[in-house]
C-alpha positions as a LaTeX table, in Angstrom:
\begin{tabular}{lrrr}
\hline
Residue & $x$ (\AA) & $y$ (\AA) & $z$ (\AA) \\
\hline
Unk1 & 90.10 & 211.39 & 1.97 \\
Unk2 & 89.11 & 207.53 & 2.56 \\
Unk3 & 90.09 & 205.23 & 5.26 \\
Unk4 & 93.56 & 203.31 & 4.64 \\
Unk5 & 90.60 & 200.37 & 5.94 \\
Unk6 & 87.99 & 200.87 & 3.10 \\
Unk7 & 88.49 & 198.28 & 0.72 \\
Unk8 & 89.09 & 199.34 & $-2.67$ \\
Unk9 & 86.21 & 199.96 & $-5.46$ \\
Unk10 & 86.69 & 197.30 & $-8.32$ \\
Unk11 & 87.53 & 198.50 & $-11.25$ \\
Unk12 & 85.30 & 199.16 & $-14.08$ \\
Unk13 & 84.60 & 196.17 & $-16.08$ \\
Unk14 & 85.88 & 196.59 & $-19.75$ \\
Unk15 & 84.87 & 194.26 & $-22.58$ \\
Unk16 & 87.23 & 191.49 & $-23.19$ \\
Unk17 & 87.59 & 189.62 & $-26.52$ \\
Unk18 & 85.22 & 186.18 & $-26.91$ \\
Unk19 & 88.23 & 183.90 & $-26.59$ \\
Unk20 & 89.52 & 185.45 & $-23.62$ \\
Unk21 & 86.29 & 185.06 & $-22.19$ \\
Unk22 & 86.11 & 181.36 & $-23.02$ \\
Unk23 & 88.94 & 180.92 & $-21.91$ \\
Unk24 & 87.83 & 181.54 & $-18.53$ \\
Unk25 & 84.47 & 180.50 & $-18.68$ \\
Unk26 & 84.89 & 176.66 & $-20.16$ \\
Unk27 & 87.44 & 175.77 & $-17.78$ \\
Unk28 & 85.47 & 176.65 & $-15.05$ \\
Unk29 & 82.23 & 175.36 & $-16.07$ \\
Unk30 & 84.06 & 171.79 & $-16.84$ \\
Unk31 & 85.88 & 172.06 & $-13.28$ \\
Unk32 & 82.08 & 172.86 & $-11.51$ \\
Unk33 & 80.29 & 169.90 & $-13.47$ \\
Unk34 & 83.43 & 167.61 & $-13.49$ \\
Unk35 & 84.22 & 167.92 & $-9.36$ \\
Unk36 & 80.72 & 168.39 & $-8.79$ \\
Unk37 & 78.70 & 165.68 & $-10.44$ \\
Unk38 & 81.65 & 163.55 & $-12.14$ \\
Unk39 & 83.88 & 160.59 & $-11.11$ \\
Unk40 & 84.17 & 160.96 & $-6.88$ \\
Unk41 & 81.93 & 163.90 & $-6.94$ \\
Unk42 & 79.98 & 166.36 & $-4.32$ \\
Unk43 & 76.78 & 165.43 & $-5.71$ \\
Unk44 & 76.06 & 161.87 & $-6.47$ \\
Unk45 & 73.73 & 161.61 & $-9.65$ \\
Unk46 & 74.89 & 158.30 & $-11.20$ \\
Unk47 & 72.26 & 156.27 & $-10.29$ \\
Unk48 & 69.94 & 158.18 & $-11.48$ \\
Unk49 & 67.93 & 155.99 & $-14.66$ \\
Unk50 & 67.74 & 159.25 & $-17.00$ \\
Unk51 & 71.84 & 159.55 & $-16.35$ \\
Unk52 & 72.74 & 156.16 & $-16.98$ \\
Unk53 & 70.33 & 156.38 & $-20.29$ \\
Unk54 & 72.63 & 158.88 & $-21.56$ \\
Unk55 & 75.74 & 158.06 & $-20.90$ \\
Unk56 & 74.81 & 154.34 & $-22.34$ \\
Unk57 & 73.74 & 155.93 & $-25.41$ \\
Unk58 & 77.16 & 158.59 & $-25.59$ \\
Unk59 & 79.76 & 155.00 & $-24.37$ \\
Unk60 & 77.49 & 152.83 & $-27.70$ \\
Unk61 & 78.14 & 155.99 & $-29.92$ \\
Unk62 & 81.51 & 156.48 & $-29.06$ \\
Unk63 & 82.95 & 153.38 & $-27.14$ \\
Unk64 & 81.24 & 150.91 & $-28.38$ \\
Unk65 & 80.81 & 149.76 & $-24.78$ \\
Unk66 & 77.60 & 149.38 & $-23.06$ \\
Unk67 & 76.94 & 150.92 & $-19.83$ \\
Unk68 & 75.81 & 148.34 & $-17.05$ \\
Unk69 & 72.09 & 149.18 & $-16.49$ \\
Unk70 & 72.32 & 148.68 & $-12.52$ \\
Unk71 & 75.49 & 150.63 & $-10.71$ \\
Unk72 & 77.64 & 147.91 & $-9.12$ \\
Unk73 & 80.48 & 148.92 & $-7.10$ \\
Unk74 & 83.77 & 147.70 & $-8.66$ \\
Unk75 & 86.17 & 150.18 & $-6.98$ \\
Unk76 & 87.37 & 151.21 & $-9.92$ \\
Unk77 & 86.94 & 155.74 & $-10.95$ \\
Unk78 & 87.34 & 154.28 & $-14.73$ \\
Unk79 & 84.56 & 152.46 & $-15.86$ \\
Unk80 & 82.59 & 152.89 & $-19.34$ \\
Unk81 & 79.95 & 154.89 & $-17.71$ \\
Unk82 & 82.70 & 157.31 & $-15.42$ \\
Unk83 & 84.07 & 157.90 & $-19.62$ \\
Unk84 & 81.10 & 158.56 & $-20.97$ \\
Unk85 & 79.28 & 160.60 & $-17.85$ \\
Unk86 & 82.89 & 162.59 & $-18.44$ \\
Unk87 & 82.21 & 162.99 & $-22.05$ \\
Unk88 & 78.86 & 164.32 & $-21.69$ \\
Unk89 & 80.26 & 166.67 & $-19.04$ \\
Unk90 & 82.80 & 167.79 & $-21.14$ \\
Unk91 & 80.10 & 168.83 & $-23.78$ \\
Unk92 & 77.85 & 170.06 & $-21.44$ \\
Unk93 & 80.86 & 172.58 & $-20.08$ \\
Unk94 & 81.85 & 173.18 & $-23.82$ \\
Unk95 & 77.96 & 174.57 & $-23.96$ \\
Unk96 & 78.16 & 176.24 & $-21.34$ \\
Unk97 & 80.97 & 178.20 & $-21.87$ \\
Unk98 & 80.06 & 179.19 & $-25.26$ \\
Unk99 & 76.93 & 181.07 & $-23.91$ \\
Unk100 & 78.09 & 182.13 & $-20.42$ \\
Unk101 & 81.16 & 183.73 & $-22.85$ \\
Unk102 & 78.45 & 185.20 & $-25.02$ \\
Unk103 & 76.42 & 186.85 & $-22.79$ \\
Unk104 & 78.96 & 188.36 & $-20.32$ \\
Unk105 & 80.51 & 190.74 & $-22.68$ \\
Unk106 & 83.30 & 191.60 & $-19.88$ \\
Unk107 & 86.23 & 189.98 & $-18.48$ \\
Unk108 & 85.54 & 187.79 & $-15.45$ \\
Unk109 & 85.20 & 189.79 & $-12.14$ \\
Unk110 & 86.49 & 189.81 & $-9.11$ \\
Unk111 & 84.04 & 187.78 & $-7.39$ \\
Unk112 & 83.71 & 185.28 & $-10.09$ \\
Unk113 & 87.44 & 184.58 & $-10.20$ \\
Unk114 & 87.46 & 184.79 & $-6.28$ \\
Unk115 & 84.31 & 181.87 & $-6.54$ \\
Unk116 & 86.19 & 179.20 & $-9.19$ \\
Unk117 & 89.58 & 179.75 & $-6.42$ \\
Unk118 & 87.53 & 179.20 & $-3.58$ \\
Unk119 & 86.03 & 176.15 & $-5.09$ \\
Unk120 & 89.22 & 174.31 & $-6.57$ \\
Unk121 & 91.29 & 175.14 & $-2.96$ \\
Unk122 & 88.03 & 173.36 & $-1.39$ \\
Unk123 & 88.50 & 170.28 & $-3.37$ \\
Unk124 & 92.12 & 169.97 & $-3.47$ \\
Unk125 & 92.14 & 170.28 & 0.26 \\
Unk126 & 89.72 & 167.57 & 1.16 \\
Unk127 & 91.21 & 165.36 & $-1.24$ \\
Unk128 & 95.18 & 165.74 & $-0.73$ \\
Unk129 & 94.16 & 165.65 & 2.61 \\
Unk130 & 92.01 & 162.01 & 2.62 \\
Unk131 & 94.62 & 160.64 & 0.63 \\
Unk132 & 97.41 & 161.75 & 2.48 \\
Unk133 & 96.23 & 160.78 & 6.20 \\
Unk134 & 95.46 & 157.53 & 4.25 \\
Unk135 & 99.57 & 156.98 & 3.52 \\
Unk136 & 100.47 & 158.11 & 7.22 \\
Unk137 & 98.41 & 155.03 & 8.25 \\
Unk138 & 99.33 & 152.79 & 5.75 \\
Unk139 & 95.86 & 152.14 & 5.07 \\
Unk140 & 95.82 & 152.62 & 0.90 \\
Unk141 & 98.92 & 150.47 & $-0.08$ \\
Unk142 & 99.37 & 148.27 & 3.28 \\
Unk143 & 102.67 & 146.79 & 3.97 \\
Unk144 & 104.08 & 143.34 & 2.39 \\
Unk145 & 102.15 & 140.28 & 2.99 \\
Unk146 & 102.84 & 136.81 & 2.32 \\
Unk147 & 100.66 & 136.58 & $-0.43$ \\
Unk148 & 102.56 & 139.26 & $-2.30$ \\
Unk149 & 105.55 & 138.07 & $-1.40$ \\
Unk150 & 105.11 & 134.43 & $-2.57$ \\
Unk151 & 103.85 & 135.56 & $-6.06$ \\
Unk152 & 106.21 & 136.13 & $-9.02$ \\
Unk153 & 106.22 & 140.26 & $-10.61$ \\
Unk154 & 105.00 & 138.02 & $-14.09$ \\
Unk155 & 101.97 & 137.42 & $-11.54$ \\
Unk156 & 101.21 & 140.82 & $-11.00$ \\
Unk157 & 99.21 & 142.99 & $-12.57$ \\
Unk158 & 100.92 & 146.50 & $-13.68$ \\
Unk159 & 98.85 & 147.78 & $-10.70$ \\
Unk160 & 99.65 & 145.02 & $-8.77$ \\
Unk161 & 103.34 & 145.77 & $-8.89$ \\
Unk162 & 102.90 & 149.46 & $-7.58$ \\
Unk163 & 101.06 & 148.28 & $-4.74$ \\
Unk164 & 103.66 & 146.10 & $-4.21$ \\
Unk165 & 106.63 & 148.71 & $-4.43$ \\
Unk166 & 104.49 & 151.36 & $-2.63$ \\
Unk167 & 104.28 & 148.44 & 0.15 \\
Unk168 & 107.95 & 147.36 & 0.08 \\
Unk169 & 108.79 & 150.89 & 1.48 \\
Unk170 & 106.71 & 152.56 & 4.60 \\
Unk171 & 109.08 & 155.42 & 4.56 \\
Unk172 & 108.39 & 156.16 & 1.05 \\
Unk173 & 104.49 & 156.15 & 1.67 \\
Unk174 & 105.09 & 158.35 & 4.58 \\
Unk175 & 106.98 & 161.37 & 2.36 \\
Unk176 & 103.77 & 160.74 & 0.15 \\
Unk177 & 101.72 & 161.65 & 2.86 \\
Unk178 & 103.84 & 164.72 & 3.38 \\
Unk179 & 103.90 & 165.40 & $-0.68$ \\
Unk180 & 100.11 & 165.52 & $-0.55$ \\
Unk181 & 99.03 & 167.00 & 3.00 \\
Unk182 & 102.03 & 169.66 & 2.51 \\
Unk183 & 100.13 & 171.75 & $-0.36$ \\
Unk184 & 96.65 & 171.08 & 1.74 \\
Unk185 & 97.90 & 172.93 & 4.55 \\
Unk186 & 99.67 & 175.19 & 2.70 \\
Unk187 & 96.70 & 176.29 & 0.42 \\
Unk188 & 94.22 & 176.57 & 3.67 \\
Unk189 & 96.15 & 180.29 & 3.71 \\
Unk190 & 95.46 & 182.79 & 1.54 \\
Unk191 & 98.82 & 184.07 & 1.61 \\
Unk192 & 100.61 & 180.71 & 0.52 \\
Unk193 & 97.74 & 179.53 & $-1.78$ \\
Unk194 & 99.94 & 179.92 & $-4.98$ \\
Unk195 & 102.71 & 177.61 & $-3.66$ \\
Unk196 & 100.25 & 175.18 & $-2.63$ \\
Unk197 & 99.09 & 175.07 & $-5.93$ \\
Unk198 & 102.77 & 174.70 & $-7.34$ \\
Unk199 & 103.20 & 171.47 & $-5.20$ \\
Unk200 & 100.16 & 170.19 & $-5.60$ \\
Unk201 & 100.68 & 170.53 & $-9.14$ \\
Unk202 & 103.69 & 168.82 & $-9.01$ \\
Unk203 & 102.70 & 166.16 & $-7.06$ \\
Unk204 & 99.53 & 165.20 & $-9.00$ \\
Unk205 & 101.34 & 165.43 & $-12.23$ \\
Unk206 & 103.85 & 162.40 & $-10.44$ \\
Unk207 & 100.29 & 160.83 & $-9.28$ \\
Unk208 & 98.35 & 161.08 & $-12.33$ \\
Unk209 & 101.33 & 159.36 & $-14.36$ \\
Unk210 & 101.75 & 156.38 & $-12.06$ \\
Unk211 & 97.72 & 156.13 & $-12.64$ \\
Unk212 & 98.41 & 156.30 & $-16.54$ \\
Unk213 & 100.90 & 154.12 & $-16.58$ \\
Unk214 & 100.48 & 151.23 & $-13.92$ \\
Unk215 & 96.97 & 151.10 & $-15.02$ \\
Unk216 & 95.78 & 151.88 & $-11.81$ \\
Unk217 & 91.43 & 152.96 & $-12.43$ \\
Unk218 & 92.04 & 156.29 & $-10.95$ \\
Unk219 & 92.93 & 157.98 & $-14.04$ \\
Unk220 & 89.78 & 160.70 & $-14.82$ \\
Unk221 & 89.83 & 161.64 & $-11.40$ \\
Unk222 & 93.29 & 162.34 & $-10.50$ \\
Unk223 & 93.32 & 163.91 & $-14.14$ \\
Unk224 & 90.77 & 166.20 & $-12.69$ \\
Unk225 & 92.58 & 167.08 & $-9.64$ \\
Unk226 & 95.67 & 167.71 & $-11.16$ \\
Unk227 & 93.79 & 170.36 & $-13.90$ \\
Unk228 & 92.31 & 172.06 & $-10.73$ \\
Unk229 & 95.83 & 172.98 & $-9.17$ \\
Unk230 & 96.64 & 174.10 & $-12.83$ \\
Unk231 & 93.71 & 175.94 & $-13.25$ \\
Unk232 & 94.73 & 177.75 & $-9.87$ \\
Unk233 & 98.04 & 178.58 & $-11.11$ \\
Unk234 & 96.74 & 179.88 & $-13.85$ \\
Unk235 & 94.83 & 182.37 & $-11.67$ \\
Unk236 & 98.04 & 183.35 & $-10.96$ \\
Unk237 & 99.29 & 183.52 & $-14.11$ \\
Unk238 & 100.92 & 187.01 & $-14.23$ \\
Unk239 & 101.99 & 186.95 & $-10.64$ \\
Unk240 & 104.13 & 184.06 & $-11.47$ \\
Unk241 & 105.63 & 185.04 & $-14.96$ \\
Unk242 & 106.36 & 188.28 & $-13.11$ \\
Unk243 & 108.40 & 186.44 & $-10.49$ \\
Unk244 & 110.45 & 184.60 & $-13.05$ \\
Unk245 & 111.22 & 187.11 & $-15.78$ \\
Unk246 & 111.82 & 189.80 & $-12.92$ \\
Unk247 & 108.42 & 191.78 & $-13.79$ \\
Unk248 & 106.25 & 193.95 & $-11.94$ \\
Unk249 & 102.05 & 193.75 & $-11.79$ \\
Unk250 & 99.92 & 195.54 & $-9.26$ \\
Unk251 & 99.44 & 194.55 & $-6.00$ \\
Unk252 & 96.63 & 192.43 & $-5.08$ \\
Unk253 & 93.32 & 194.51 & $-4.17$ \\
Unk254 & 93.05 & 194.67 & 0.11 \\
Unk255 & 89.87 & 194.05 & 1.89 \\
Unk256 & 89.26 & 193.27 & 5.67 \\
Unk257 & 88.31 & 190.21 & 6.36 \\
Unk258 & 85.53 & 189.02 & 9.10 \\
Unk259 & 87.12 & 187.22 & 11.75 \\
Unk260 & 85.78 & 183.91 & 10.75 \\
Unk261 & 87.48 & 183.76 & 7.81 \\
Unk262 & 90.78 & 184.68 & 9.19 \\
Unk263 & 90.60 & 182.17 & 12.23 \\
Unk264 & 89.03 & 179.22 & 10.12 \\
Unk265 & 92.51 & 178.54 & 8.31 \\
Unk266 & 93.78 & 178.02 & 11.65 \\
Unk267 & 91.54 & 175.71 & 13.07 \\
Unk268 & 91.57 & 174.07 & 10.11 \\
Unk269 & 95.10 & 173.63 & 9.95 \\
Unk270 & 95.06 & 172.32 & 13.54 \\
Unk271 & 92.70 & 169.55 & 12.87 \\
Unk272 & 94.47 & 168.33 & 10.11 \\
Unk273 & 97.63 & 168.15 & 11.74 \\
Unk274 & 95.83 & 166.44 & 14.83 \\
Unk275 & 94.79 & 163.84 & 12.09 \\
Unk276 & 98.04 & 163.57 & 11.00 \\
Unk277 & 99.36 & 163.11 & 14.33 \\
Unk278 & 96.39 & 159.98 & 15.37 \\
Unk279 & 96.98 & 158.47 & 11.28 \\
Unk280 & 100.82 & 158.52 & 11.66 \\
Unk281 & 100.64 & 157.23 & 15.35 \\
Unk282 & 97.88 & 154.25 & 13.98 \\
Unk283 & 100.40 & 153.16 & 11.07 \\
Unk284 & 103.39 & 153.05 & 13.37 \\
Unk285 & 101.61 & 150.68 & 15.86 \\
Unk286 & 100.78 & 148.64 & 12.76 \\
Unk287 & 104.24 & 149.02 & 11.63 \\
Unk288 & 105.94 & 148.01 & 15.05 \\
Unk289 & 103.71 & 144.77 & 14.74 \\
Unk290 & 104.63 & 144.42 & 11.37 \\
Unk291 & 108.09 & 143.93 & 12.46 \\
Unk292 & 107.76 & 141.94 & 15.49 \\
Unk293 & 106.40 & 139.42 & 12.63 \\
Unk294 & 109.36 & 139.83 & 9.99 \\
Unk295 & 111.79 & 139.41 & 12.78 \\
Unk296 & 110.26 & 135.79 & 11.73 \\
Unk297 & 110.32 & 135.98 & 8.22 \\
Unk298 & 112.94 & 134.81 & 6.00 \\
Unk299 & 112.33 & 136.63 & 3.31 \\
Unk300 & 114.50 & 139.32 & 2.26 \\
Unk301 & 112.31 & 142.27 & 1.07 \\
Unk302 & 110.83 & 141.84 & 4.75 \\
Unk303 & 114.23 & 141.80 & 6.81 \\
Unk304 & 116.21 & 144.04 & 4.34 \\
Unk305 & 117.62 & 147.43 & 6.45 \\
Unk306 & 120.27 & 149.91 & 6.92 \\
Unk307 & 123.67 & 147.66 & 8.07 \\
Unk308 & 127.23 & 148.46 & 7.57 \\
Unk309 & 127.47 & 145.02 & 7.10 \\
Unk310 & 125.85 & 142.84 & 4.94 \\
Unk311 & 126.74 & 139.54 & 3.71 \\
Unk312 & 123.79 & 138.39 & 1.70 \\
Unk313 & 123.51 & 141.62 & $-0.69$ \\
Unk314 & 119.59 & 141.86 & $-0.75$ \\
Unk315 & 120.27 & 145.24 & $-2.50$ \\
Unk316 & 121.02 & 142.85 & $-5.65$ \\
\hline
\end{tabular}
């Protein structure tokens, strides 16, 4: 008889077709290399001579863009090397997945699926997180200035202009901040990891399109976080057709847990909503004195508000 406590004996591995295989192993080698060593990475490697070489030699072949020989910062996640460094990633995983595939004749196991989760929850926390306190203190779109104000929307750049709708509305940047530290907290647990994933997915696919299409030079790397909260659906895969076509799979494997790793979620969840609490009370003091100042201002985006009556119709 064993203990209700003894955690289960994986299953035998089988072999699995090649493309199944792939299919696991390229998107995780890409997601490694890509998060790891690509635009915003763990590991930074672009100054590296022997890097830059490359990558000016891929952007020539396929650009037609030079790379600059000495990293300046511009700000921007999309410049000819971040393309090319991505390309040669992207090759590099493509190589990488053909022979991991070939050599591990079985399906992907337990702890190697348990490995590529660990590793995408890890980045999408730290970064829904660092973008998210970032709203609650108004500290990545600002509020209205002058300067914005005085110039025309044919002055703007498309970029420009979403800075300066982001700006026109602190509420809205606040349930941004919620939209993006929501699934953080929510995928700390491992019982809510899944619907973490589904709004994170949901709101990177809103993020990643105003990047696309307001030309704002974010665009490989929110790509790249949006693909990791699909790849973590897709983890999930048969759990959530099951849930909506009514289906039935097996219950997930149990295994106890050392105490570290249940009480770390917690902490961690405390200190980010501690953060939360000293970024949202930092952007209301800002806030407060940004009022005090419009009570000054004649301009109507500034003095605009909720009235049930309003002669000038600003709302026009």
């Amino acid at each position: 008889m064993t203990s209700l406590n003894a955690a289960p004996a994986e299953p035998a591995l089988t072999a699995s077709p090649f493309w199944r295989r792939l299919m696991f192993t390229f998107p995780a080698s890409y997601v490694f290399l890509s998060l790891g060593v690509g635009t915003q990475p763990i590991l930074h490697l672009e100054g590296l001579p022997a890097l830059r070489q490359l990558a000016d030699v891929v952007s020539r072949a396929v650009f037609q863009v030079p790379v600059p020989p000495i990293p300046q910062p511009t700000g921007s996640g999309d410049t000819a090397f971040d393309w090319a460094w991505t390309l040669c990633l992207l090759l590099l995983a493509v190589a990488a997945g053909l022979i991991w595939a070939a050599r591990q004749r079985t399906a992907p196991t337990a702890g190697q699926r348990a490995a590529l989760r660990t590793f995408l929850r890890a980045v999408l926390i730290w970064w829904l997180t660092m973008y998210g306190l970032r709203k609650f203190a108004f500290s990545q779109f600002g509020l209205l200035n002058s300067w914005q104000l005085a110039g025309t929307h044919g002055e703007s750049s498309p970029m420009g202009l979403l800075w300066r709708i982001m700006a026109a509305s602190p509420g809205y940047q606040l349930v941004a901040g919620v939209a993006e530290v929501l699934p953080a907290l929510l995928l700390l647990h491992r019982r809510t990891v899944t619907a973490g994933a589904l709004v994170a997915a949901i709101t990177m696919t809103n993020v990643f399109a105003l990047n696309l299409f307001y030309d704002v030079p974010v665009k490989l790397f929110s790509g790249h976080l949006l693909l990791a909260a699909l790849l973590l659906l897709a983890l999930d895969a048969r759990r959530l057709l099951a849930a909506f076509t009514g289906g039935a799979v097996a219950a997930a494997p149990w295994a106890p847990r050392p105490v570290w790793r249940r009480v770390l979620p917690w902490l961690l969840t405390a200190l980010v909503t501690v953060q939360v609490g000293l970024s949202l009370r930092t952007g209301l003091q800002t806030l407060r004195e940004d009022r005090m100042f419009t009570q000054f201002s004649p301009a109507p985006l500034k003095s605009r508000g909720f009235n049930l009556i309003q002669e000038k119709p600003f709302n026009r």
